[in-house]
């Protein structure tokens, strides 16, 4: 049966970067005879404008039916003032993640040697960088109940969220991380705040427990504040990092900048069976939307991850990654990775260059 890819462009720069990624996907689909059927649907602010909700039923149904999902980005100032959180673009994204149980979020931060000078850190600190952040994506404080804003005595309003993980949730993300570490340098650093938060005391305990099943993987623990510091001080000490939803959100943005630009970082969000949604780690960047300034490479690299993890097309994935490296060798740069002597290109020119490199 033909495999089915659902494309969700979303908001801001989402449609531009997805257009480029789609060119790449369509090319490899044809070249490798993958027989993929590619459909598009609305999510986020675009869906709110068209239907009143960020995750229309048709989109959710299409996402459930798809073999893999490619998402651009969601959100923007136009929708940020809605006091009803249910009608915010981000709810579209979070809804897909939770409804499809895409709990395992892989965020590789790899420094392309060509971009060593694009990082704000010294080249020697980041050169050769290759870390994988494994972020729990469907639990923790993002989804914990109760949550809200209420009035307490004296009419004072208070906001509250709940940071909760049960041991099964911790164990299943732990397994993803241990397996990933086993396939890499066999070092896993679990990031928590066990000096303050009980939920992460349990997190640490479960990780220790799991470590017994993975004697070949060296497990260490780090508090999240220290991890943030170590990531910018000496990032190459890390191989695989595993952490909860919110810490992972924050640390992966920091890790992204080590690679020169958040515009280079792809991600995969996987369920228990390897079905996944693929998206760049960056957001919708409304300030540069529609100007041809966005870097499509994170989305193109997300297509490569999709081919590898969900569509059983590892060779096509390798070719896309090689093509990205080649356009960087050609000195082509979008503004976020620009440095002296390089050639400035637009979003579409970058996408076309990857296609040309694949065709060469
Ligand atoms: C990310 C984003 C999302 C998150 C937002 C858009 C809800 O920052 O994927 O990292 O916080 O998970
Ligand atoms: Mg984020």
CSV table of N, CA and C and ligand atoms in Angstrom, one decimal, residues 107 135 142 249-250 252-253 281, ligand 2:
chain,number,residue,atom,x,y,z
A,107,UNK,N,16.3,15.4,19.2
A,107,UNK,CA,16.8,16.7,18.6
A,107,UNK,C,18.3,16.6,18.5
A,135,UNK,N,14.0,14.5,24.3
A,135,UNK,CA,13.1,15.2,25.2
A,135,UNK,C,11.8,14.5,25.3
A,142,UNK,N,3.9,20.5,30.8
A,142,UNK,CA,3.2,21.0,29.6
A,142,UNK,C,1.7,20.5,29.6
A,249,UNK,N,12.8,21.4,26.1
A,249,UNK,CA,12.5,22.6,25.2
A,249,UNK,C,13.5,23.6,25.3
A,250,UNK,N,13.9,24.0,26.6
A,250,UNK,CA,14.9,25.0,26.8
A,250,UNK,C,16.3,24.6,26.4
A,252,UNK,N,17.2,22.4,24.3
A,252,UNK,CA,17.4,22.2,22.8
A,252,UNK,C,17.6,23.5,22.1
A,253,UNK,N,17.0,24.6,22.6
A,253,UNK,CA,17.2,25.9,21.9
A,253,UNK,C,18.7,26.3,22.1
A,281,UNK,N,13.4,22.5,14.8
A,281,UNK,CA,13.2,22.9,16.2
A,281,UNK,C,12.8,24.4,16.4
B,2,LIG,MG1,11.1,25.1,21.8
